[in-house]
mmCIF file of C-alpha atoms and ligand atoms in Angstrom:
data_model
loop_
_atom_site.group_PDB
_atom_site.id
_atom_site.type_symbol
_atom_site.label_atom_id
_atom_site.label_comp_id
_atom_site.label_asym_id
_atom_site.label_seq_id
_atom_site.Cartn_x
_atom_site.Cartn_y
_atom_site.Cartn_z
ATOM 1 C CA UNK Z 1 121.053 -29.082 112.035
ATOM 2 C CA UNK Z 2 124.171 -28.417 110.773
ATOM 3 C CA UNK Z 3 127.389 -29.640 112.293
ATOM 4 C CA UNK Z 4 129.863 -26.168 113.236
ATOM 5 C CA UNK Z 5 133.436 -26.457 111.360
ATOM 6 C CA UNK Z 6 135.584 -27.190 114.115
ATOM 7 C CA UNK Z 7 139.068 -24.980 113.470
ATOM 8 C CA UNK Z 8 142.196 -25.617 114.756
ATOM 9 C CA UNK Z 9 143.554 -23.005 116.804
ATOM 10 C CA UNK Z 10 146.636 -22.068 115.087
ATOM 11 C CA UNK Z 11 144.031 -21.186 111.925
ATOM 12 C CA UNK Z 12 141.911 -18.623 114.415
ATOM 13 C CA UNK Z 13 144.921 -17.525 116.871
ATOM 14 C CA UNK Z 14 147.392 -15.093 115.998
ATOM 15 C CA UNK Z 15 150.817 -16.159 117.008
ATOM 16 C CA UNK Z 16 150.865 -13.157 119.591
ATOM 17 C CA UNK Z 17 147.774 -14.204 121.009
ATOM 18 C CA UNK Z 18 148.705 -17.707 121.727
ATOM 19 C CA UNK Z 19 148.777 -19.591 124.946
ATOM 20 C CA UNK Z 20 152.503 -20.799 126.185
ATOM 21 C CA UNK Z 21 151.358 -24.852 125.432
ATOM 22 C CA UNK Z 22 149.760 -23.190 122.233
ATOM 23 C CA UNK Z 23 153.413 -21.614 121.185
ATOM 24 C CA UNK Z 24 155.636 -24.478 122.042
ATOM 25 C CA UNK Z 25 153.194 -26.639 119.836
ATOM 26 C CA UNK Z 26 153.906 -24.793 116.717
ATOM 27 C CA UNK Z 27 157.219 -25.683 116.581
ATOM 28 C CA UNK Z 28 157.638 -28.576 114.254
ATOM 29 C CA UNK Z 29 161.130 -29.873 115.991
ATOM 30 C CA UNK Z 30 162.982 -29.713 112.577
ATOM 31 C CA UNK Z 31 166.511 -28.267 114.421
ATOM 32 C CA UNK Z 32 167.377 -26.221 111.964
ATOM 33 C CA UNK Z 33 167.623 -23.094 113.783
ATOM 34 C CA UNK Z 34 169.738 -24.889 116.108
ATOM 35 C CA UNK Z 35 172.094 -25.031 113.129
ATOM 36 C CA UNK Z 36 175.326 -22.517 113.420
ATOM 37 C CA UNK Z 37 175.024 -19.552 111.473
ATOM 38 C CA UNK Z 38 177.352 -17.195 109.898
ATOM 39 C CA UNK Z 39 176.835 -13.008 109.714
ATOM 40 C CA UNK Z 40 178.281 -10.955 106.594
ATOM 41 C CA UNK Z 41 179.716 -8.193 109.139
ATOM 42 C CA UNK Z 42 179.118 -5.456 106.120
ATOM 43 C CA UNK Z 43 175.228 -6.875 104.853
ATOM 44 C CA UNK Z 44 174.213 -8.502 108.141
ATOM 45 C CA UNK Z 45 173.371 -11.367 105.760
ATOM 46 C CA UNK Z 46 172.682 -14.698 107.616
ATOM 47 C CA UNK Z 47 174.138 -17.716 106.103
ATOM 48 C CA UNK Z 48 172.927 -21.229 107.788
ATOM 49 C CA UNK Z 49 175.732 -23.961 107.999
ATOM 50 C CA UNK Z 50 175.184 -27.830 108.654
ATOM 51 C CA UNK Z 51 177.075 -27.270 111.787
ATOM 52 C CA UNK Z 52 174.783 -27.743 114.709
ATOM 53 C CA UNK Z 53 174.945 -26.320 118.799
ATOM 54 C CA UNK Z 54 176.910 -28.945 120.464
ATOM 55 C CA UNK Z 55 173.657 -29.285 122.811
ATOM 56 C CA UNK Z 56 171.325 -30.621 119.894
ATOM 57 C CA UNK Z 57 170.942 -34.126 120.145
ATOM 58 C CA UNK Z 58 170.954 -34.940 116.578
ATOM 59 C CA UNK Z 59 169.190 -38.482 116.494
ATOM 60 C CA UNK Z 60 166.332 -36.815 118.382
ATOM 61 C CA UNK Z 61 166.382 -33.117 117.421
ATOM 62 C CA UNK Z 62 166.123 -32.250 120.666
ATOM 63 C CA UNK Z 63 167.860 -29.499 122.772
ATOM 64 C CA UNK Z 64 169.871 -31.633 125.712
ATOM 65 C CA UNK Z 65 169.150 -28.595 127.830
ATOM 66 C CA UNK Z 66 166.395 -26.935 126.936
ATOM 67 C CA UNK Z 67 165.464 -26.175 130.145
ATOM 68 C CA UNK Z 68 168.509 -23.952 131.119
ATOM 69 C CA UNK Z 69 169.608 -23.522 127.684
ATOM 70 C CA UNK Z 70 170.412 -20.052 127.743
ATOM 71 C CA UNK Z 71 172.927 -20.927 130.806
ATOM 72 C CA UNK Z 72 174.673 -23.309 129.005
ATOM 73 C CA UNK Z 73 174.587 -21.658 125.801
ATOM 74 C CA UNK Z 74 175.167 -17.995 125.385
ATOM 75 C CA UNK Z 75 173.760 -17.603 121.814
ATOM 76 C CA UNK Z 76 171.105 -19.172 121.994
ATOM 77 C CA UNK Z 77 167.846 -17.437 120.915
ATOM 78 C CA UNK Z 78 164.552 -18.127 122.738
ATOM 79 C CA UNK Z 79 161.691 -17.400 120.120
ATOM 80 C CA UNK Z 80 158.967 -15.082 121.769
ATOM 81 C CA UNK Z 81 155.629 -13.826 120.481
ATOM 82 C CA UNK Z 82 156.721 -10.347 120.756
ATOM 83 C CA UNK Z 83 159.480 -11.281 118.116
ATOM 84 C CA UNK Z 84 157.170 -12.746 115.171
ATOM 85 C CA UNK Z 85 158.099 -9.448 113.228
ATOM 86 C CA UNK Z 86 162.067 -10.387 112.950
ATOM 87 C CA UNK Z 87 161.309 -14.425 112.100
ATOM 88 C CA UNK Z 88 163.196 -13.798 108.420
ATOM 89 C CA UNK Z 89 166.241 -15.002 109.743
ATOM 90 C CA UNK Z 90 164.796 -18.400 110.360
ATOM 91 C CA UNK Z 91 164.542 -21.045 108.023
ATOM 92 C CA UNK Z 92 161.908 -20.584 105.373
ATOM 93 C CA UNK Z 93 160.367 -23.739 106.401
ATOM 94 C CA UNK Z 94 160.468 -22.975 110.761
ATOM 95 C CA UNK Z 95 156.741 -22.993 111.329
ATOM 96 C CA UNK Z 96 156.776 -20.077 113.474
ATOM 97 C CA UNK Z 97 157.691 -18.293 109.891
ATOM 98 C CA UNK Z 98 155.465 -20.354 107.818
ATOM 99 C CA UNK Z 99 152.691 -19.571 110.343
ATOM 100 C CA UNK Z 100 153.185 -15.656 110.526
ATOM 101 C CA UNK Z 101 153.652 -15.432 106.446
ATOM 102 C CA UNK Z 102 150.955 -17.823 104.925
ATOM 103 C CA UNK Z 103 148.590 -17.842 108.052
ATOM 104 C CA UNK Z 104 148.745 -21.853 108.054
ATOM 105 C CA UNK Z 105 150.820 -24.955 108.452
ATOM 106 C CA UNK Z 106 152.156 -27.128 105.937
ATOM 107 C CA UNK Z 107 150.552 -30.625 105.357
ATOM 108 C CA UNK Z 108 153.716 -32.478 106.994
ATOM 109 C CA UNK Z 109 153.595 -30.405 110.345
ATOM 110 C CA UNK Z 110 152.892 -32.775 113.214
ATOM 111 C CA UNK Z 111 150.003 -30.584 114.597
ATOM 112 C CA UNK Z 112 148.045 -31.914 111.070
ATOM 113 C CA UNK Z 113 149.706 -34.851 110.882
ATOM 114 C CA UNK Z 114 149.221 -36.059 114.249
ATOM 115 C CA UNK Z 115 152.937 -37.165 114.295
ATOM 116 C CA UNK Z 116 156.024 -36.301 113.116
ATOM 117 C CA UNK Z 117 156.243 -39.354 110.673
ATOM 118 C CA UNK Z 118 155.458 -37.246 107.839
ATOM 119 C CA UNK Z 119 158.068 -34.743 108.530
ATOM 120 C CA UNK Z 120 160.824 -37.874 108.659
ATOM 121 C CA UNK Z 121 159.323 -39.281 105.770
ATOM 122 C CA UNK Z 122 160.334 -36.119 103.400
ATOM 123 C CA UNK Z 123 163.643 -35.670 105.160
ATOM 124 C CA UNK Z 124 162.556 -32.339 106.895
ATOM 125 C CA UNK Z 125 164.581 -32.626 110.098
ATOM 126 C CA UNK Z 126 168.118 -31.826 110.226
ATOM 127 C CA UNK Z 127 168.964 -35.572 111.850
ATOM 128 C CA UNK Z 128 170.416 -36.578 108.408
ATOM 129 C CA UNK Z 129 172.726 -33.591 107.537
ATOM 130 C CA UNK Z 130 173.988 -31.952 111.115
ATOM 131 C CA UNK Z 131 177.512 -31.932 112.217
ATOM 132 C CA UNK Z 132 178.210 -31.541 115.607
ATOM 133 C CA UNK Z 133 180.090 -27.682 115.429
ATOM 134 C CA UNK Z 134 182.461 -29.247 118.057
ATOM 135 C CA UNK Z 135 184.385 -31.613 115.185
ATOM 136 C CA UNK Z 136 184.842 -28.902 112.390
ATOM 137 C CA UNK Z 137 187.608 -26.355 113.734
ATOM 138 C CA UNK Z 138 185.916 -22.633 112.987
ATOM 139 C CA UNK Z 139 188.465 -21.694 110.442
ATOM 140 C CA UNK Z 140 186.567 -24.547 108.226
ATOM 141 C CA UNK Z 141 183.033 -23.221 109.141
ATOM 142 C CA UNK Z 142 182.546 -20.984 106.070
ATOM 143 C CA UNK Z 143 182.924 -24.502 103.971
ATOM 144 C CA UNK Z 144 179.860 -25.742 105.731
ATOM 145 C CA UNK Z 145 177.308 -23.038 104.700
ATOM 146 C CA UNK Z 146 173.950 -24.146 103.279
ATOM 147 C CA UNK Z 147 171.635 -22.453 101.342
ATOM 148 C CA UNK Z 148 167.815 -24.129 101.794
ATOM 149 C CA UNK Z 149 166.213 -25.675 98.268
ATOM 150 C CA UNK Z 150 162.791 -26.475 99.188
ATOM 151 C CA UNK Z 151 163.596 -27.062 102.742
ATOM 152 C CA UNK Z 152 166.609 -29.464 101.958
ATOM 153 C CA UNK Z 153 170.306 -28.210 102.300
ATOM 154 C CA UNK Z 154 172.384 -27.229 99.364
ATOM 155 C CA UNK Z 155 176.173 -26.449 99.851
ATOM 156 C CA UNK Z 156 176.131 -22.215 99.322
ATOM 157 C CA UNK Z 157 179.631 -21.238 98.476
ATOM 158 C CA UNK Z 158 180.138 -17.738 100.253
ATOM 159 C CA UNK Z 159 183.628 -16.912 99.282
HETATM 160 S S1 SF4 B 1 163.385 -23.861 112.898
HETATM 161 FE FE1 SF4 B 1 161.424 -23.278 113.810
HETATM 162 S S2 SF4 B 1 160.155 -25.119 113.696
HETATM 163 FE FE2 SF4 B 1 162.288 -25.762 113.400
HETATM 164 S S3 SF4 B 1 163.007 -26.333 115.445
HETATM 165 FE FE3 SF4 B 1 163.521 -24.166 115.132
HETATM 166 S S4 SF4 B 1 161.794 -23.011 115.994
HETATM 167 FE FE4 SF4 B 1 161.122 -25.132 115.714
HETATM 168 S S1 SF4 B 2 171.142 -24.735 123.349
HETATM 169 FE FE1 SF4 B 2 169.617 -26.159 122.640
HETATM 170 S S2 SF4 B 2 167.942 -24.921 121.774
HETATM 171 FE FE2 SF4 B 2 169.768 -23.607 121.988
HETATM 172 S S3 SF4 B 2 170.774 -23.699 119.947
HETATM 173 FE FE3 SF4 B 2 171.709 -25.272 121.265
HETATM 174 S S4 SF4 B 2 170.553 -27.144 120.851
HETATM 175 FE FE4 SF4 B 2 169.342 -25.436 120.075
#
């Protein structure tokens, strides 16, 4: 008898068709969309900085409020299945994007991994670039833009 492949489910669900647990799995906890971001007001072009929300806990990359995020913080953006359509402006790494472009995750994600050690490992988590937004006055904000290089930050001169 032969053994069935057993598939994970992110290879056999689409991202609109997965469970709440399912969803909240796929992200990898990387922070960087908790990263301030910058709008050209004529392209709409989004330009990342190393600035991060004031409510990331940097260490950790973990929301301090994620429950009642959205209270606390106005701009923040909960990431819905009915949105997988608009994901370009994440980070080209953000597993939610990976997932919906290349129909699989990368070989560091936790959910293959089994931890998050790999992700640490290659430096894939924003713990060793953020800035709290709340030191940099905004005025010096456009000297903090990023552009990604392989998932790692490059300064991105914008001016
Ligand atoms: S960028 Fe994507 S994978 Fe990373 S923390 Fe945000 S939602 Fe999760
Ligand atoms: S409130 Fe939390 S989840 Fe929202 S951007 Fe800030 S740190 Fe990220």
């Amino acid at each position: 008898m032969i053994a069935k492949r057993y598939e994970p489910f992110w290879k056999t669900t689409p991202l609109e068709k997965m469970s709440p647990v399912e969803w909240e799995s796929i992200c990898d906890g990387c922070g960087k969309c908790c990263l301030q971001k910058l709008q050209d007001d004529e392209t709409e072009e989004v330009f990342y900085t190393n600035l991060s929300c004031h409510q990331l806990n940097i260490g950790s990359c973990q929301c301090k409020v994620y429950e009642t995020r959205q209270d606390k913080v106005s701009t923040c953006i909960t990431l819905t299945p009915d949105q997988v359509d608009e994901f370009h402006w994440l980070p080209d790494t953000c597993s939610y994007r990976v997932l919906y472009e290349t129909k699989d995750l990368p070989n560091w994600h936790p959910l293959v991994v089994g931890s998050d050690k790999e992700m640490l490992r290659q430096g894939l988590t924003v713990r060793h670039y953020a800035v709290n937004e709340n030191t940099v006055d905004e005025e010096e904000w456009e000297t903090h833009v990023i552009k990604w290089v392989h998932g790692m930050p490059e300064p991105y001169d914008i001016i």
